[in-house]
mmCIF file of C-alpha atoms in Angstrom:
data_model
loop_
_atom_site.group_PDB
_atom_site.id
_atom_site.type_symbol
_atom_site.label_atom_id
_atom_site.label_comp_id
_atom_site.label_asym_id
_atom_site.label_seq_id
_atom_site.Cartn_x
_atom_site.Cartn_y
_atom_site.Cartn_z
ATOM 1 C CA MET A 1 35.955 14.761 19.686
ATOM 2 C CA ASP A 2 38.943 16.706 20.938
ATOM 3 C CA PRO A 3 37.841 19.318 23.515
ATOM 4 C CA ASP A 4 39.865 21.886 21.606
ATOM 5 C CA GLU A 5 37.559 21.365 18.621
ATOM 6 C CA LEU A 6 34.402 22.151 20.596
ATOM 7 C CA THR A 7 33.706 25.592 19.217
ATOM 8 C CA LEU A 8 30.576 27.629 18.651
ATOM 9 C CA GLU A 9 30.780 26.829 14.928
ATOM 10 C CA SER A 10 30.868 23.065 15.525
ATOM 11 C CA ALA A 11 27.975 23.291 17.989
ATOM 12 C CA ALA A 12 25.912 25.288 15.500
ATOM 13 C CA GLU A 13 26.619 22.706 12.807
ATOM 14 C CA ASP A 14 25.578 19.860 15.096
ATOM 15 C CA ASN A 15 22.378 21.669 16.055
ATOM 16 C CA ALA A 16 21.555 22.241 12.390
ATOM 17 C CA ILE A 17 21.951 18.518 11.649
ATOM 18 C CA VAL A 18 19.755 17.599 14.616
ATOM 19 C CA ALA A 19 17.088 20.104 13.518
ATOM 20 C CA VAL A 20 16.939 18.593 10.039
ATOM 21 C CA TYR A 21 16.583 15.090 11.455
ATOM 22 C CA ARG A 22 13.835 16.245 13.811
ATOM 23 C CA GLN A 23 11.863 17.661 10.885
ATOM 24 C CA MET A 24 12.438 14.524 8.817
ATOM 25 C CA PHE A 25 11.011 12.239 11.496
ATOM 26 C CA ALA A 26 8.331 14.601 12.757
ATOM 27 C CA VAL A 27 5.688 12.817 10.681
ATOM 28 C CA LEU A 28 6.463 9.554 12.461
ATOM 29 C CA GLY A 29 6.799 10.955 15.976
ATOM 30 C CA SER A 30 3.783 10.536 18.229
ATOM 31 C CA SER A 31 5.784 12.203 20.966
ATOM 32 C CA ALA A 32 9.293 13.564 21.167
ATOM 33 C CA GLN A 33 10.703 10.157 22.126
ATOM 34 C CA SER A 34 8.692 7.563 20.172
ATOM 35 C CA VAL A 35 7.087 6.700 16.842
ATOM 36 C CA ILE A 36 3.465 6.395 15.818
ATOM 37 C CA SER A 37 1.492 3.157 16.014
ATOM 38 C CA GLU A 38 -1.683 4.204 14.154
ATOM 39 C CA PRO A 39 -1.884 4.851 10.361
ATOM 40 C CA VAL A 40 -4.499 7.575 10.955
ATOM 41 C CA LEU A 41 -1.761 9.858 12.299
ATOM 42 C CA VAL A 42 0.075 9.710 8.980
ATOM 43 C CA ASP A 43 -3.210 10.428 7.182
ATOM 44 C CA LEU A 44 -3.760 13.476 9.371
ATOM 45 C CA ALA A 45 -0.269 14.775 8.610
ATOM 46 C CA GLU A 46 -0.862 14.326 4.890
ATOM 47 C CA THR A 47 -4.164 16.208 5.089
ATOM 48 C CA LEU A 48 -2.484 18.994 7.034
ATOM 49 C CA PHE A 49 0.366 19.370 4.527
ATOM 50 C CA ALA A 50 -2.151 19.482 1.672
ATOM 51 C CA ALA A 51 -3.927 22.366 3.430
ATOM 52 C CA PHE A 52 -0.631 24.225 3.895
ATOM 53 C CA SER A 53 0.143 23.742 0.209
ATOM 54 C CA ALA A 54 -3.220 25.207 -0.807
ATOM 55 C CA ALA A 55 -2.796 28.159 1.561
ATOM 56 C CA GLY A 56 0.545 29.171 0.030
ATOM 57 C CA SER A 57 2.479 32.009 1.614
ATOM 58 C CA ASP A 58 -0.495 33.096 3.734
ATOM 59 C CA GLY A 59 -0.012 30.132 6.051
ATOM 60 C CA LEU A 60 -2.707 28.723 8.308
ATOM 61 C CA THR A 61 -4.044 29.623 11.709
ATOM 62 C CA MET A 62 -4.851 26.951 14.273
ATOM 63 C CA GLU A 63 -8.560 27.300 13.457
ATOM 64 C CA GLN A 64 -7.893 26.835 9.744
ATOM 65 C CA MET A 65 -5.773 23.747 10.422
ATOM 66 C CA ARG A 66 -8.589 22.288 12.522
ATOM 67 C CA LEU A 67 -11.087 22.998 9.741
ATOM 68 C CA ALA A 68 -8.865 21.236 7.187
ATOM 69 C CA CYS A 69 -8.605 18.205 9.496
ATOM 70 C CA ARG A 70 -12.259 18.198 10.584
ATOM 71 C CA GLY A 71 -12.564 14.545 9.620
ATOM 72 C CA PHE A 72 -10.307 13.528 12.525
ATOM 73 C CA PRO A 73 -11.156 13.479 16.255
ATOM 74 C CA ASP A 74 -10.323 16.639 18.159
ATOM 75 C CA SER A 75 -7.958 14.893 20.581
ATOM 76 C CA VAL A 76 -6.047 13.229 17.741
ATOM 77 C CA PHE A 77 -5.692 16.530 15.906
ATOM 78 C CA HIS A 78 -4.336 18.497 18.880
ATOM 79 C CA SER A 79 -1.916 15.727 19.860
ATOM 80 C CA ARG A 80 -0.583 15.453 16.309
ATOM 81 C CA VAL A 81 -0.182 19.212 15.818
ATOM 82 C CA ARG A 82 1.563 19.537 19.159
ATOM 83 C CA THR A 83 4.094 16.873 18.155
ATOM 84 C CA LEU A 84 4.633 18.446 14.728
ATOM 85 C CA ARG A 85 5.270 21.801 16.381
ATOM 86 C CA GLU A 86 7.692 20.312 18.909
ATOM 87 C CA LEU A 87 9.729 18.643 16.159
ATOM 88 C CA GLY A 88 9.691 21.617 13.786
ATOM 89 C CA ALA A 89 7.406 20.256 11.078
ATOM 90 C CA VAL A 90 4.931 23.066 11.749
ATOM 91 C CA GLN A 91 6.481 26.408 12.702
ATOM 92 C CA LYS A 92 5.312 29.942 13.283
ATOM 93 C CA ALA A 93 5.460 32.041 10.132
ATOM 94 C CA PHE A 94 6.789 35.048 12.103
ATOM 95 C CA ASP A 95 8.635 34.965 15.403
ATOM 96 C CA ARG A 96 6.501 37.569 17.085
ATOM 97 C CA PRO A 97 4.405 37.613 20.254
ATOM 98 C CA HIS A 98 0.771 36.533 19.863
ATOM 99 C CA GLN A 99 1.504 35.272 16.347
ATOM 100 C CA ASP A 100 -0.999 32.612 15.282
ATOM 101 C CA VAL A 101 -0.031 31.966 11.647
ATOM 102 C CA TYR A 102 1.960 28.811 10.906
ATOM 103 C CA ARG A 103 3.821 27.345 7.955
ATOM 104 C CA ALA A 104 4.851 23.775 7.148
ATOM 105 C CA SER A 105 8.390 22.439 6.768
ATOM 106 C CA PHE A 106 9.340 21.261 3.287
ATOM 107 C CA THR A 107 11.740 18.720 4.807
ATOM 108 C CA SER A 108 8.897 17.104 6.752
ATOM 109 C CA TYR A 109 6.754 16.835 3.634
ATOM 110 C CA VAL A 110 9.579 15.150 1.731
ATOM 111 C CA SER A 111 9.877 12.626 4.549
ATOM 112 C CA LEU A 112 6.111 12.031 4.287
ATOM 113 C CA LEU A 113 6.509 11.199 0.591
ATOM 114 C CA PHE A 114 9.238 8.737 1.545
ATOM 115 C CA ILE A 115 6.951 7.157 4.145
ATOM 116 C CA ARG A 116 4.189 6.733 1.559
ATOM 117 C CA ARG A 117 6.591 4.977 -0.797
ATOM 118 C CA MET A 118 7.687 2.715 2.037
ATOM 119 C CA LEU A 119 4.047 1.846 2.786
ATOM 120 C CA THR A 120 3.385 1.077 -0.869
ATOM 121 C CA ARG A 121 6.434 -1.028 -1.711
ATOM 122 C CA GLY A 122 7.973 -1.859 1.650
ATOM 123 C CA GLY A 123 11.350 -0.288 0.781
ATOM 124 C CA GLN A 124 11.855 -2.040 -2.530
ATOM 125 C CA LEU A 125 11.079 1.104 -4.470
ATOM 126 C CA GLU A 126 13.917 2.875 -2.672
ATOM 127 C CA LEU A 127 16.291 0.090 -3.642
ATOM 128 C CA HIS A 128 15.163 0.397 -7.267
ATOM 129 C CA ARG A 129 15.828 4.136 -7.103
ATOM 130 C CA MET A 130 19.205 3.511 -5.536
ATOM 131 C CA LEU A 131 20.197 1.090 -8.290
ATOM 132 C CA THR A 132 19.029 3.515 -10.977
ATOM 133 C CA LEU A 133 20.998 6.411 -9.499
ATOM 134 C CA GLU A 134 24.120 4.288 -9.083
ATOM 135 C CA ARG A 135 23.855 3.197 -12.713
ATOM 136 C CA LEU A 136 23.475 6.806 -13.891
ATOM 137 C CA ASN A 137 26.442 7.937 -11.811
ATOM 138 C CA LEU A 138 28.660 5.152 -13.116
ATOM 139 C CA ASP A 139 27.625 5.842 -16.723
ATOM 140 C CA ASP A 140 28.939 9.382 -16.325
ATOM 141 C CA PRO A 141 32.307 9.699 -18.125
ATOM 142 C CA ALA A 142 33.553 11.715 -15.159
ATOM 143 C CA ALA A 143 32.996 8.806 -12.744
ATOM 144 C CA THR A 144 36.193 7.702 -11.005
ATOM 145 C CA GLU A 145 37.451 4.464 -9.564
ATOM 146 C CA ASP A 146 36.659 5.688 -6.052
ATOM 147 C CA ASP A 147 33.069 6.385 -7.106
ATOM 148 C CA ALA A 148 32.740 2.838 -8.417
ATOM 149 C CA ARG A 149 34.253 1.349 -5.250
ATOM 150 C CA GLU A 150 31.853 3.309 -3.027
ATOM 151 C CA SER A 151 28.901 2.384 -5.227
ATOM 152 C CA ALA A 152 29.724 -1.319 -5.028
ATOM 153 C CA ALA A 153 30.134 -1.071 -1.260
ATOM 154 C CA ARG A 154 26.770 0.686 -0.815
ATOM 155 C CA LEU A 155 24.884 -1.855 -2.904
ATOM 156 C CA ALA A 156 26.602 -4.831 -1.288
ATOM 157 C CA ARG A 157 25.740 -3.462 2.153
ATOM 158 C CA ALA A 158 22.064 -2.979 1.215
ATOM 159 C CA PHE A 159 21.710 -6.502 -0.174
ATOM 160 C CA ARG A 160 23.487 -8.026 2.840
ATOM 161 C CA LEU A 161 21.001 -6.354 5.180
ATOM 162 C CA ILE A 162 18.055 -7.713 3.174
ATOM 163 C CA VAL A 163 19.616 -11.176 3.068
ATOM 164 C CA THR A 164 20.209 -11.195 6.823
ATOM 165 C CA GLU A 165 16.651 -10.181 7.611
ATOM 166 C CA LEU A 166 15.049 -12.648 5.213
ATOM 167 C CA PHE A 167 17.335 -15.472 6.300
ATOM 168 C CA MET A 168 16.431 -15.031 9.974
ATOM 169 C CA LEU A 169 12.725 -14.949 9.121
ATOM 170 C CA THR A 170 12.933 -17.944 6.796
ATOM 171 C CA SER A 171 15.010 -20.174 9.053
ATOM 172 C CA GLY A 172 13.644 -19.395 12.497
ATOM 173 C CA GLY A 173 10.895 -16.769 12.277
ATOM 174 C CA THR A 174 7.164 -17.278 12.307
ATOM 175 C CA ILE A 175 5.135 -17.310 9.125
ATOM 176 C CA ASP A 176 3.294 -14.168 10.266
ATOM 177 C CA ALA A 177 6.561 -12.272 10.659
ATOM 178 C CA LEU A 178 7.712 -13.453 7.228
ATOM 179 C CA ARG A 179 4.371 -12.458 5.708
ATOM 180 C CA GLU A 180 4.844 -8.895 6.995
ATOM 181 C CA LYS A 181 8.166 -8.734 5.118
ATOM 182 C CA ALA A 182 6.687 -10.060 1.879
ATOM 183 C CA PRO A 183 7.324 -6.706 0.080
ATOM 184 C CA LEU A 184 11.037 -7.520 0.208
ATOM 185 C CA LEU A 185 10.281 -10.375 -2.216
ATOM 186 C CA TRP A 186 8.333 -8.355 -4.788
ATOM 187 C CA ASN A 187 10.067 -8.039 -8.163
ATOM 188 C CA ALA A 188 13.140 -9.817 -6.847
ATOM 189 C CA ASP A 189 14.171 -10.795 -10.383
ATOM 190 C CA ALA A 190 14.085 -7.156 -11.500
ATOM 191 C CA LEU A 191 16.258 -6.111 -8.561
ATOM 192 C CA ILE A 192 18.730 -8.883 -9.252
ATOM 193 C CA GLY A 193 18.884 -7.918 -12.924
ATOM 194 C CA GLU A 194 19.550 -4.244 -12.127
ATOM 195 C CA ALA A 195 22.210 -5.082 -9.552
ATOM 196 C CA THR A 196 23.903 -7.484 -11.966
ATOM 197 C CA GLY A 197 23.966 -4.729 -14.586
ATOM 198 C CA VAL A 198 25.722 -2.358 -12.167
ATOM 199 C CA HIS A 199 28.188 -5.109 -11.264
ATOM 200 C CA ASP A 200 29.026 -5.787 -14.909
ATOM 201 C CA LEU A 201 29.470 -2.061 -15.580
ATOM 202 C CA ILE A 202 31.907 -1.670 -12.677
ATOM 203 C CA LEU A 203 33.911 -4.706 -13.693
ATOM 204 C CA SER A 204 34.090 -3.669 -17.356
ATOM 205 C CA ARG A 205 35.177 -0.064 -16.710
ATOM 206 C CA TRP A 206 37.417 -0.736 -13.738
ATOM 207 C CA PRO A 207 38.825 -4.284 -13.997
ATOM 208 C CA GLU A 208 41.100 -3.625 -11.025
ATOM 209 C CA LEU A 209 38.042 -3.492 -8.721
ATOM 210 C CA THR A 210 37.815 -7.264 -8.593
ATOM 211 C CA ARG A 211 37.346 -7.514 -4.836
ATOM 212 C CA PRO A 212 34.469 -4.991 -4.510
ATOM 213 C CA SER A 213 32.804 -6.537 -7.568
ATOM 214 C CA THR A 214 33.100 -10.011 -6.062
ATOM 215 C CA GLU A 215 31.503 -8.851 -2.816
ATOM 216 C CA LEU A 216 28.637 -7.256 -4.726
ATOM 217 C CA ARG A 217 28.116 -10.371 -6.841
ATOM 218 C CA ALA A 218 28.106 -12.583 -3.737
ATOM 219 C CA SER A 219 25.544 -10.406 -1.943
ATOM 220 C CA VAL A 220 23.243 -10.406 -5.011
ATOM 221 C CA ALA A 221 23.528 -14.203 -5.312
ATOM 222 C CA ALA A 222 22.708 -14.562 -1.618
ATOM 223 C CA TYR A 223 19.620 -12.390 -2.096
ATOM 224 C CA ARG A 224 18.515 -14.613 -4.983
ATOM 225 C CA ASP A 225 18.823 -17.753 -2.857
ATOM 226 C CA VAL A 226 17.170 -16.413 0.267
ATOM 227 C CA SER A 227 14.291 -14.783 -1.643
ATOM 228 C CA THR A 228 13.592 -18.088 -3.377
ATOM 229 C CA ALA A 229 13.586 -19.911 -0.044
ATOM 230 C CA ALA A 230 11.337 -17.301 1.589
ATOM 231 C CA ALA A 231 8.865 -17.349 -1.298
ATOM 232 C CA GLY A 232 8.796 -21.145 -1.136
ATOM 233 C CA ARG A 233 7.975 -21.117 2.554
ATOM 234 C CA LEU A 234 5.178 -18.591 2.037
ATOM 235 C CA THR A 235 3.738 -20.596 -0.846
ATOM 236 C CA GLN A 236 3.850 -23.766 1.214
ATOM 237 C CA ALA A 237 2.094 -22.047 4.100
ATOM 238 C CA VAL A 238 -0.738 -20.453 2.129
ATOM 239 C CA GLY A 239 -1.205 -22.970 -0.645
ATOM 240 C CA ALA A 240 -0.905 -22.571 -4.382
ATOM 241 C CA THR A 241 -4.307 -20.984 -4.948
ATOM 242 C CA ARG A 242 -5.395 -17.545 -3.752
ATOM 243 C CA ALA A 243 -2.602 -16.453 -1.416
ATOM 244 C CA LEU A 244 -4.417 -13.374 -0.138
ATOM 245 C CA ASP A 245 -2.791 -13.639 3.280
ATOM 246 C CA LEU A 246 0.696 -13.010 1.935
ATOM 247 C CA LEU A 247 0.076 -9.508 3.272
ATOM 248 C CA PRO A 248 -1.535 -8.496 6.564
ATOM 249 C CA PRO A 249 -5.228 -7.483 6.400
ATOM 250 C CA GLU A 250 -4.386 -3.820 7.021
ATOM 251 C CA ALA A 251 -2.286 -3.747 3.837
ATOM 252 C CA TRP A 252 -5.278 -4.920 1.760
ATOM 253 C CA ARG A 253 -7.606 -2.415 3.433
ATOM 254 C CA THR A 254 -5.147 0.416 2.826
ATOM 255 C CA PHE A 255 -4.782 -0.629 -0.807
ATOM 256 C CA THR A 256 -8.536 -0.654 -1.445
ATOM 257 C CA ARG A 257 -9.054 2.713 0.271
ATOM 258 C CA ARG A 258 -6.278 4.592 -1.499
ATOM 259 C CA SER A 259 -5.949 2.943 -4.903
ATOM 260 C CA PRO A 260 -7.505 4.506 -8.002
ATOM 261 C CA VAL A 261 -10.316 2.780 -9.855
ATOM 262 C CA SER A 262 -7.944 1.715 -12.628
ATOM 263 C CA ALA A 263 -5.713 -0.173 -10.193
ATOM 264 C CA LEU A 264 -8.677 -1.905 -8.551
ATOM 265 C CA ALA A 265 -10.176 -2.905 -11.920
ATOM 266 C CA ALA A 266 -6.891 -4.137 -13.440
ATOM 267 C CA PRO A 267 -7.223 -7.781 -12.194
ATOM 268 C CA LEU A 268 -10.593 -8.034 -14.007
ATOM 269 C CA ALA A 269 -9.269 -6.816 -17.367
ATOM 270 C CA GLY A 270 -10.160 -9.299 -20.095
ATOM 271 C CA LEU A 271 -12.651 -11.225 -17.947
ATOM 272 C CA VAL A 272 -16.328 -11.681 -18.836
ATOM 273 C CA PHE A 273 -18.733 -12.397 -15.995
ATOM 274 C CA ASP A 274 -22.411 -12.129 -15.121
ATOM 275 C CA ALA A 275 -23.714 -8.729 -14.099
ATOM 276 C CA PRO A 276 -23.819 -8.222 -10.310
ATOM 277 C CA ARG A 277 -27.051 -8.304 -8.430
ATOM 278 C CA PRO A 278 -28.463 -4.886 -7.516
ATOM 279 C CA TRP A 279 -27.682 -3.735 -4.020
ATOM 280 C CA LEU A 280 -30.477 -4.585 -1.617
ATOM 281 C CA SER A 281 -30.900 -3.345 1.908
ATOM 282 C CA ALA A 282 -31.750 -5.661 4.769
ATOM 283 C CA GLY A 283 -35.245 -4.146 4.886
ATOM 284 C CA ASP A 284 -35.893 -4.897 1.210
ATOM 285 C CA LEU A 285 -34.734 -8.486 1.633
ATOM 286 C CA GLY A 286 -36.902 -8.942 4.718
ATOM 287 C CA GLU A 287 -39.950 -7.541 2.943
ATOM 288 C CA ALA A 288 -39.409 -9.756 -0.096
ATOM 289 C CA VAL A 289 -39.126 -12.862 2.089
ATOM 290 C CA ALA A 290 -42.196 -11.905 4.122
ATOM 291 C CA GLN A 291 -44.340 -11.298 1.024
ATOM 292 C CA ALA A 292 -43.148 -14.380 -0.853
ATOM 293 C CA GLU A 293 -45.849 -16.912 -1.494
ATOM 294 C CA ARG A 294 -45.300 -20.050 0.492
ATOM 295 C CA PRO A 295 -46.773 -23.127 -1.159
ATOM 296 C CA THR A 296 -49.078 -25.129 1.065
ATOM 297 C CA PRO A 297 -47.670 -28.603 1.533
ATOM 298 C CA GLN A 298 -49.952 -31.182 -0.038
ATOM 299 C CA ARG A 299 -50.675 -34.289 1.940
ATOM 300 C CA LEU A 300 -50.577 -37.435 -0.146
ATOM 301 C CA ARG A 301 -53.406 -39.846 0.361
ATOM 302 C CA PRO A 302 -52.513 -43.409 1.245
ATOM 303 C CA PRO A 303 -52.835 -46.054 -1.462
ATOM 304 C CA ARG A 304 -56.418 -47.012 -2.282
ATOM 305 C CA PRO A 305 -58.023 -49.699 -4.384
ATOM 306 C CA SER A 306 -57.986 -49.092 -8.102
ATOM 307 C CA ASP A 307 -61.560 -47.867 -8.164
ATOM 308 C CA GLU A 308 -60.576 -44.794 -6.048
ATOM 309 C CA GLU A 309 -57.579 -43.736 -8.190
ATOM 310 C CA PRO A 310 -59.598 -41.575 -10.640
ATOM 311 C CA GLU A 311 -60.890 -39.536 -7.689
ATOM 312 C CA ALA A 312 -57.314 -38.812 -6.503
ATOM 313 C CA VAL A 313 -56.260 -37.764 -10.008
ATOM 314 C CA ALA A 314 -59.236 -35.470 -10.214
ATOM 315 C CA GLU A 315 -58.221 -33.731 -6.971
ATOM 316 C CA VAL A 316 -54.685 -33.150 -8.209
ATOM 317 C CA ARG A 317 -55.955 -31.901 -11.546
ATOM 318 C CA SER A 318 -58.261 -29.442 -9.779
ATOM 319 C CA GLY A 319 -55.262 -27.977 -7.960
ATOM 320 C CA ASP A 320 -53.338 -27.655 -11.224
ATOM 321 C CA ASP A 321 -56.291 -25.940 -12.843
ATOM 322 C CA ALA A 322 -56.509 -23.412 -10.036
ATOM 323 C CA GLU A 323 -52.793 -22.611 -10.340
ATOM 324 C CA ALA A 324 -53.055 -22.333 -14.134
ATOM 325 C CA ALA A 325 -56.036 -19.996 -13.838
ATOM 326 C CA ASP A 326 -54.143 -17.778 -11.381
ATOM 327 C CA LEU A 327 -51.056 -17.615 -13.606
ATOM 328 C CA ARG A 328 -53.228 -16.952 -16.682
ATOM 329 C CA GLU A 329 -54.884 -14.006 -14.946
ATOM 330 C CA ARG A 330 -51.524 -12.486 -14.000
ATOM 331 C CA ALA A 331 -50.064 -13.024 -17.469
ATOM 332 C CA GLU A 332 -53.063 -11.456 -19.199
ATOM 333 C CA SER A 333 -52.878 -8.434 -16.880
ATOM 334 C CA VAL A 334 -49.280 -7.901 -18.017
ATOM 335 C CA LEU A 335 -50.090 -8.404 -21.697
ATOM 336 C CA ALA A 336 -53.156 -6.116 -21.473
ATOM 337 C CA GLY A 337 -54.495 -7.322 -24.808
ATOM 338 C CA ARG A 338 -51.137 -7.372 -26.572
ATOM 339 C CA ASP A 339 -49.491 -10.461 -28.003
ATOM 340 C CA VAL A 340 -45.912 -9.607 -26.948
ATOM 341 C CA VAL A 341 -44.386 -7.263 -24.350
ATOM 342 C CA GLU A 342 -40.737 -6.371 -23.744
ATOM 343 C CA MET A 343 -39.425 -7.671 -20.435
ATOM 344 C CA ALA A 344 -37.202 -4.616 -19.919
ATOM 345 C CA ASP A 345 -40.279 -2.373 -20.023
ATOM 346 C CA VAL A 346 -42.326 -4.665 -17.820
ATOM 347 C CA ILE A 347 -39.638 -5.038 -15.146
ATOM 348 C CA GLY A 348 -38.645 -1.372 -15.384
ATOM 349 C CA GLY A 349 -42.205 -0.235 -14.827
ATOM 350 C CA SER A 350 -42.708 -2.291 -11.690
ATOM 351 C CA GLY A 351 -41.589 0.570 -9.439
ATOM 352 C CA ASP A 352 -39.587 -1.366 -6.845
ATOM 353 C CA TRP A 353 -37.433 -4.457 -6.625
ATOM 354 C CA PRO A 354 -39.811 -6.737 -4.614
ATOM 355 C CA THR A 355 -42.590 -6.133 -7.156
ATOM 356 C CA ALA A 356 -40.196 -6.754 -10.044
ATOM 357 C CA ARG A 357 -39.036 -9.994 -8.417
ATOM 358 C CA ARG A 358 -42.574 -11.299 -7.967
ATOM 359 C CA LEU A 359 -43.569 -10.249 -11.494
ATOM 360 C CA LEU A 360 -40.580 -12.026 -13.023
ATOM 361 C CA ALA A 361 -41.356 -15.170 -11.006
ATOM 362 C CA ASP A 362 -44.995 -15.140 -12.133
ATOM 363 C CA LEU A 363 -44.175 -14.720 -15.825
ATOM 364 C CA THR A 364 -41.491 -17.416 -15.651
ATOM 365 C CA ALA A 365 -43.951 -19.812 -13.995
ATOM 366 C CA ALA A 366 -46.619 -19.009 -16.620
ATOM 367 C CA ALA A 367 -44.166 -19.676 -19.454
ATOM 368 C CA GLN A 368 -43.105 -22.982 -17.903
ATOM 369 C CA HIS A 369 -46.605 -24.228 -17.158
ATOM 370 C CA PRO A 370 -47.477 -27.007 -19.641
ATOM 371 C CA ALA A 371 -51.152 -26.000 -19.876
ATOM 372 C CA LEU A 372 -50.693 -22.283 -20.615
ATOM 373 C CA PRO A 373 -50.015 -20.752 -24.070
ATOM 374 C CA TYR A 374 -47.223 -18.385 -23.042
ATOM 375 C CA ALA A 375 -43.510 -18.164 -23.860
ATOM 376 C CA LEU A 376 -40.668 -16.204 -22.260
ATOM 377 C CA THR A 377 -37.628 -15.690 -24.510
ATOM 378 C CA TRP A 378 -34.376 -13.986 -23.490
ATOM 379 C CA ARG A 379 -31.884 -12.278 -25.798
ATOM 380 C CA ASP A 380 -28.244 -11.364 -25.409
ATOM 381 C CA GLY A 381 -27.528 -7.964 -23.919
ATOM 382 C CA LEU A 382 -28.162 -6.104 -20.702
ATOM 383 C CA LEU A 383 -29.927 -2.775 -20.222
ATOM 384 C CA VAL A 384 -28.203 -0.696 -17.526
ATOM 385 C CA ASP A 385 -30.031 2.279 -16.036
ATOM 386 C CA ALA A 386 -28.384 3.785 -12.954
ATOM 387 C CA GLY A 387 -31.580 5.581 -11.950
ATOM 388 C CA GLY A 388 -33.978 2.745 -12.709
ATOM 389 C CA VAL A 389 -35.418 0.082 -10.440
ATOM 390 C CA PRO A 390 -33.875 -2.383 -10.830
ATOM 391 C CA SER A 391 -30.730 -0.728 -12.177
ATOM 392 C CA TRP A 392 -30.034 -3.518 -14.710
ATOM 393 C CA ARG A 393 -32.526 -5.521 -16.761
ATOM 394 C CA GLY A 394 -32.216 -8.381 -19.194
ATOM 395 C CA GLN A 395 -33.373 -8.117 -22.805
ATOM 396 C CA GLY A 396 -36.256 -10.416 -23.793
ATOM 397 C CA HIS A 397 -39.971 -10.622 -24.470
ATOM 398 C CA PHE A 398 -43.016 -12.374 -23.025
ATOM 399 C CA GLY A 399 -45.953 -13.322 -25.187
ATOM 400 C CA ARG A 400 -48.402 -15.925 -26.320
ATOM 401 C CA GLY A 401 -46.892 -19.125 -27.659
ATOM 402 C CA PRO A 402 -47.661 -22.797 -28.229
ATOM 403 C CA VAL A 403 -48.801 -25.040 -25.426
ATOM 404 C CA THR A 404 -45.971 -27.393 -24.424
ATOM 405 C CA GLY A 405 -48.081 -30.078 -22.886
#
């Protein structure tokens, strides 16, 4: 700049631009000279801005800000607020001595919304917005040839940058680095279609803009080629089945923590599957295993002459009779003089899951025993009771039936 142009007005304008940029990047700054490395700092800033929004024109004191961010460690909170104050994202409501009421910068909140979109779509959403705005501007009857030339140049530049980054990762980068840039490949066909539509509009309204249109078409074609190559390398690296490692683990954890129930349930739409097992604590599982009946291993006698075989059969039959008598006693205690009982009522009245498990095992064994006149029949349907134990029960009945053997 010419020294003669260094005036107070130009300095004030430069300072205003710097102040806006400081507020825009305050959410990302962990200190005045660096950017954050932990997602929790962005979460804290979002919580803080939500508290400022609820407070309205009254603003917040430092104690109120700490209360709103009570879910974060004290050291993290003070460090984050100090940075936001240094960069202008949080400012004093009144420039007076001993003033302890603060307000939040709208510019910083807008930048936080941009950061959230970047985290969700990795920048592709911004490119979609850019293409939509360019299309709307070019559809305006007041659009000029210069507007079309600048629009083509902006889009060509954006696609060239994506192509360069993906090409370097595909040709010489590691698979982990390419996996981190996987969002640049999402909905590539939609991006290409939108960019082609803008190109066709420019060329149809301003045929003299052949050169800018050619550059835009070439950059879009290059993006198509390099995205195909990058997707092929990722597919080859992770296999053709469940490519869950296309994204880093933190991206999946962030998605599950912040997504609504509808988004999490969408992959299961239209699927039919067995009901999940009720949640069991480690103590319940340990108790069930400890109380489970362990059958005593039966030692087989060595072969004997034929005259001793009836004695061996008699011993085995005596064991079967004892088991049948035990199962009969348990089944009759459940029936309590009735011919049929509903399994949902029986299991639901057990009181706890270990008892219900043992009761179900006993009734199943009684129904399967060839010497006992009991039958266990299941029907379609599932009874779900959030407050019951267990919380879901099958529909069926247990009762007296024919002997199967």
